[in-house]
Coordinates of C-alpha atoms in Angstrom, one line a residue:
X1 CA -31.1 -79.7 54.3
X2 CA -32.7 -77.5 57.3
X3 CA -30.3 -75.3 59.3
X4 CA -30.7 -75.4 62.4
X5 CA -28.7 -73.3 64.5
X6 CA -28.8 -72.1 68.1
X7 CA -27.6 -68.6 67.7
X8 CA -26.1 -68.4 71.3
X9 CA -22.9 -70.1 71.1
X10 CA -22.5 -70.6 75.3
X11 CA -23.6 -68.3 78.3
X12 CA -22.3 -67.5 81.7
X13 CA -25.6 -67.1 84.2
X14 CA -27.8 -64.4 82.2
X15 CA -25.3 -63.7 79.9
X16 CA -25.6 -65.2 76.9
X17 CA -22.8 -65.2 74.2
X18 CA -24.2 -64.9 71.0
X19 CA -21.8 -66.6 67.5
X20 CA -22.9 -63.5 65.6
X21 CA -20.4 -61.5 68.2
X22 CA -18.3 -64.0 68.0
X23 CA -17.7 -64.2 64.5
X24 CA -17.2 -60.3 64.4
X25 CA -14.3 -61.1 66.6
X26 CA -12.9 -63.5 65.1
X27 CA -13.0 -61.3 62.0
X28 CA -11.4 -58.4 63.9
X29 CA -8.7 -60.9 65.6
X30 CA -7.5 -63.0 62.2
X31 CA -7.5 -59.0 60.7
X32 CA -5.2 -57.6 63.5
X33 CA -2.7 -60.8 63.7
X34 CA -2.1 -60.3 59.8
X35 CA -1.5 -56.6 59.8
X36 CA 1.2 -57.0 62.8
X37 CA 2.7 -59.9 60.3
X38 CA 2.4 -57.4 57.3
X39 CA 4.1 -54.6 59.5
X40 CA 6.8 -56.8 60.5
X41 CA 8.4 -57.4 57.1
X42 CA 11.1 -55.6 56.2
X43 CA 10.6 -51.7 54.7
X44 CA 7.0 -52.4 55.6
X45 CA 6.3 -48.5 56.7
X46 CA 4.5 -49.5 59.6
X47 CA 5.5 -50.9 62.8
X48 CA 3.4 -53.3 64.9
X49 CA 2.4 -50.6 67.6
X50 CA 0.9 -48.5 65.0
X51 CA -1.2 -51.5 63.7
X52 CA -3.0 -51.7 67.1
X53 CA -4.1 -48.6 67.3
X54 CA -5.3 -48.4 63.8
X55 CA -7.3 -51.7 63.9
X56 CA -8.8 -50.4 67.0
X57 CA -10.1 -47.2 65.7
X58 CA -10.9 -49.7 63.0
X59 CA -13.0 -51.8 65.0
X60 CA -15.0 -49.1 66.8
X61 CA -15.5 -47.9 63.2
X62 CA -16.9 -50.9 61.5
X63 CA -19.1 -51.5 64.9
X64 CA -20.3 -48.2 64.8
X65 CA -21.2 -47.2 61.3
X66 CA -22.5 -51.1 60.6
X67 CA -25.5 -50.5 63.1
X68 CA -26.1 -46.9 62.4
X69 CA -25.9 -47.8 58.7
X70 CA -28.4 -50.2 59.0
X71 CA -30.7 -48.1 61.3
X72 CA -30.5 -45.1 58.6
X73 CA -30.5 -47.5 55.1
X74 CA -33.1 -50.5 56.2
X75 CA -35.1 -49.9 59.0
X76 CA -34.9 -46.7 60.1
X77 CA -38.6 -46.3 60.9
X78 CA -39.0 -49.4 63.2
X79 CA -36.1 -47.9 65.3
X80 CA -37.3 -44.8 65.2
X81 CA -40.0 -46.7 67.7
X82 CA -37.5 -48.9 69.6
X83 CA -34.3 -47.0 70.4
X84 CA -33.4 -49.3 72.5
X85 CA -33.5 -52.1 70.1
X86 CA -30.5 -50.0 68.1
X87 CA -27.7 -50.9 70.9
X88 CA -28.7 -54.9 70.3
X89 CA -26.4 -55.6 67.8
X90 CA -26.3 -59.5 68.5
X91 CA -29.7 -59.8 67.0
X92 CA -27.9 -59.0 63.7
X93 CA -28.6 -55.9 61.4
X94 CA -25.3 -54.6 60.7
X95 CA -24.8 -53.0 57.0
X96 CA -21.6 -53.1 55.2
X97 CA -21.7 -49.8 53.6
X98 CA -22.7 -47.9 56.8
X99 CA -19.4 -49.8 58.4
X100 CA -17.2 -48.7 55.5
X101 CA -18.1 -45.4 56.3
X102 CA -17.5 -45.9 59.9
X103 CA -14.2 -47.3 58.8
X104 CA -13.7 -44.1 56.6
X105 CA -14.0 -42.4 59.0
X106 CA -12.0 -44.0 61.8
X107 CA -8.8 -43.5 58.7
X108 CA -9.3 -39.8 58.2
X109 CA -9.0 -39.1 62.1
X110 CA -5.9 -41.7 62.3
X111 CA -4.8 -40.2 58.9
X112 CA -4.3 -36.9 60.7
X113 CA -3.4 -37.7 63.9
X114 CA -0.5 -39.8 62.2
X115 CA 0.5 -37.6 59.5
X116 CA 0.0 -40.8 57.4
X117 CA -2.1 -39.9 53.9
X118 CA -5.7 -41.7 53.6
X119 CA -4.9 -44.1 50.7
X120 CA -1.7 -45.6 52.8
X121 CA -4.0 -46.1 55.2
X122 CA -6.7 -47.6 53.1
X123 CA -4.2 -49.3 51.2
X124 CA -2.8 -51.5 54.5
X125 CA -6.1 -52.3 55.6
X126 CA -8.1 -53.4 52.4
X127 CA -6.9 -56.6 51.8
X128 CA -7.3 -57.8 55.9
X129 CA -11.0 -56.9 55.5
X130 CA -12.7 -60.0 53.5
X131 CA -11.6 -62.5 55.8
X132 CA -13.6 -60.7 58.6
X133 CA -16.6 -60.6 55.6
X134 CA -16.7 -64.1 55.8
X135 CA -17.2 -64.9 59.4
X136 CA -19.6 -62.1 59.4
X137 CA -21.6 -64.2 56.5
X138 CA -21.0 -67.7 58.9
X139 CA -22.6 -66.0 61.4
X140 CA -25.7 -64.7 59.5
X141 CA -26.1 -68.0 58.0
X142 CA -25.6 -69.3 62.2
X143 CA -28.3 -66.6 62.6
X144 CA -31.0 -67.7 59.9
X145 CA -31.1 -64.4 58.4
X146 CA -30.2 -62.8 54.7
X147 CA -31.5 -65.5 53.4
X148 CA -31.9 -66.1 49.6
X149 CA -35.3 -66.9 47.1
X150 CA -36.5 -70.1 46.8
X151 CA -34.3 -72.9 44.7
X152 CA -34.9 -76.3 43.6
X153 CA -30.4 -76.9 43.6
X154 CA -29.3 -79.6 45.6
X155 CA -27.5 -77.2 47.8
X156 CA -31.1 -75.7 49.0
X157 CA -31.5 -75.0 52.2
X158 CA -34.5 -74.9 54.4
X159 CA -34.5 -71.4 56.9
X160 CA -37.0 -72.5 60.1
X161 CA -38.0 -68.9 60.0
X162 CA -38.5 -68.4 55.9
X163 CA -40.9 -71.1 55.6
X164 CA -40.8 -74.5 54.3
X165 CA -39.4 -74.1 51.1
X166 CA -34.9 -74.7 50.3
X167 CA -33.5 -71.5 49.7
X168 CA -30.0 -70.0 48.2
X169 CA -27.5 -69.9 51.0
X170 CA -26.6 -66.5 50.1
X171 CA -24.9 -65.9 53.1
X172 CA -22.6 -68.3 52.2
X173 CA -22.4 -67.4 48.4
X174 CA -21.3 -63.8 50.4
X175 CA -18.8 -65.7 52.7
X176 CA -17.2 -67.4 49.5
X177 CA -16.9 -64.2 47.1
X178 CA -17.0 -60.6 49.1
X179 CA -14.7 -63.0 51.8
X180 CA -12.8 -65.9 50.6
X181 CA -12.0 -64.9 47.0
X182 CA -11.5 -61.1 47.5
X183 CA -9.7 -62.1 50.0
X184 CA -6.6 -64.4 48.3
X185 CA -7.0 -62.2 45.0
X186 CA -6.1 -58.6 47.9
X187 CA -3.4 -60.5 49.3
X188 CA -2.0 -61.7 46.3
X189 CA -1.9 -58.3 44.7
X190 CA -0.8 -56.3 47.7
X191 CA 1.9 -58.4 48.2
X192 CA 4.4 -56.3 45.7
X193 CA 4.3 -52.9 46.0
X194 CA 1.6 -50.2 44.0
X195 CA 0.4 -47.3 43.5
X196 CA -1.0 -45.4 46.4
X197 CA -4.8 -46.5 45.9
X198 CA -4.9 -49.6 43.5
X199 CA -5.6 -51.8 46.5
X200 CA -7.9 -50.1 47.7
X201 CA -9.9 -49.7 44.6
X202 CA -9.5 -53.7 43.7
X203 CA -11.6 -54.0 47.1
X204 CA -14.4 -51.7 46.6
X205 CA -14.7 -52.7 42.7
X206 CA -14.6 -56.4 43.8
X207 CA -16.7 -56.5 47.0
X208 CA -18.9 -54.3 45.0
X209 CA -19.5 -56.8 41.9
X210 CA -19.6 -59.6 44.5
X211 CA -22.2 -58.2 46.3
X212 CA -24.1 -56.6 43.0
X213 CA -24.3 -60.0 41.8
X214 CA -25.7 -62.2 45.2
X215 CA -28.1 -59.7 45.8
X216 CA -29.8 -61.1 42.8
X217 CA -30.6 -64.4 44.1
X218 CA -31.0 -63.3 48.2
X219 CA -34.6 -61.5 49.0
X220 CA -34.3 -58.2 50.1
X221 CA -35.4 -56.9 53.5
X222 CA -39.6 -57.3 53.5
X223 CA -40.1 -53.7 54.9
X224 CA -38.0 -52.6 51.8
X225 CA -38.4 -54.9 49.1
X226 CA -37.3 -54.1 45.4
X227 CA -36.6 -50.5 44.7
X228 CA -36.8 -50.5 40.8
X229 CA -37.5 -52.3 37.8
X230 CA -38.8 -55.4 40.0
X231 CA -35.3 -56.4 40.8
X232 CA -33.2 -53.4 42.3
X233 CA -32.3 -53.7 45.9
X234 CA -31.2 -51.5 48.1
X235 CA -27.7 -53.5 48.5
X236 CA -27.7 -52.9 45.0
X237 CA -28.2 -49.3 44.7
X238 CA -25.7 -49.0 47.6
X239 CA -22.8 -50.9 45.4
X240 CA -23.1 -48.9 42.4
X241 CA -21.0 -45.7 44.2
X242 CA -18.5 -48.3 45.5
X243 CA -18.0 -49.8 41.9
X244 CA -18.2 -46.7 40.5
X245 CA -15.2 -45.5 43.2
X246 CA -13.2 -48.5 42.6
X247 CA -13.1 -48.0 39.5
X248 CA -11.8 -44.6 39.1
X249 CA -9.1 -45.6 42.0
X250 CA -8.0 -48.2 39.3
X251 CA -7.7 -45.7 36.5
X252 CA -6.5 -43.2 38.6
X253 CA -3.2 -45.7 39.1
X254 CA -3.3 -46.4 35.2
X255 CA -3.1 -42.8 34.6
X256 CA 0.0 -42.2 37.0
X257 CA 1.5 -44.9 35.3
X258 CA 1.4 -43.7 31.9
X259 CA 2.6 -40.1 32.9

């Protein structure tokens, strides 16, 4: 199977609407609808109003530290030489971790400016982020990009610009397992109530062991390749303080519990 994608979804004169945007709003949409539904039942602690302007702040955020993440942790060098090229977000390059941070961010301002404490806030939001993962995997895989190392599967799949050969989807392997999966198995678990920080620390520990364990059949970025021992990438290295964090969160919540 070859995919074959036009990455501009439709376009209005000489603008052109790209589906890598467009899944990123999607994400951001489906996100925002079920936090006003989470804030609407009863003894929720939120009300609707304050679910807008967080997923806002939210939004700008993920946008923000995604491209300057990448920029700093991938490519930093080639932007270094085209500025310009950092504000073109629709030709992809947008990095998880920098957007977490963004995101991080965005809670400790709302955190204050609310009076609300950063783990509530974390808390609410962690288990509306792997749905927007996995239309930001749909529309790398629309894009042709993060593609994975050769593979003789069935399920191979031919990439017009990584040569002839099938190759893992592993944008959709992403989609499934740092989207789909974490995604029921967050809103599962944060549907009773727990201890401030135990949702948050299920997402980081499982989008972190997702994304640990995909990265071993996607190719890392050429300019970068493997960092150590001939397999180590750099999404790799960059998982091991979020696993490291979500695991402490966890056993942070154990610990309350026993005392």
């Amino acid at each position: 199977m070859t995919a074959r994608f036009d990455p501009v979804a439709f376009s209005f004169g000489n603008f052109e609407f790209h589906w890598y945007g467009l899944m990123y709003l999607v994400g951001f949409a489906v996100g925002w609808c079920l936090g006003r539904y989470r804030a609407g039942k009863p003894n929720s602690g939120w009300s609707k109003t304050e679910v807008d302007d967080l997923l806002t702040w939210t939004m700008l955020g993920a946008i923000i530290g995604g491209r300057l993440g990448y920029v700093l942790f991938y490519d930093l060098s080639s932007y270094i030489n085209n500025p310009s090229e950092i504000l073109k977000i629709w030709h992809g390059g947008m990095s998880f971790h920098g957007g977490l941070l963004g995101v991080a961010a965005a809670f400790l301002y709302f955190a204050h400016s609310r009076k609300r404490a950063f783990l509530q806030i974390s808390d609410f939001v962690a288990p509306l982020v792997p749905q927007a993962i996995f239309w930001g995997r749909i529309g790398n895989f629309i894009n042709g990009e993060l593609w994975g190392k050769t593979t003789d599967l069935p399920w191979g799949i031919v990439f017009p610009n990584a040569g002839p050969l099938p190759r893992h989807p592993s944008q959709l392997y992403e989609a499934l397992l740092e989207g789909l999966l974490l995604f029921v198995i967050l809103w599962i678990y944060s549907s009773k109530p727990r201890k401030p920080g135990a949702v948050s620390g299920l997402f980081a520990l499982g989008y972190g062991i997702a994304r640990f364990l995909v990265e071993f059949v996607r190719l890392p970025d050429a300019h970068i390749g493997y960092l150590a021992f001939g397999w180590l990438t750099m999404g790799q290295l960059l998982c091991l303080p979020l696993i490291a964090l979500g695991i402490w969160l966890l056993a942070r919540t154990v610990n309350d519990v026993r005392s």
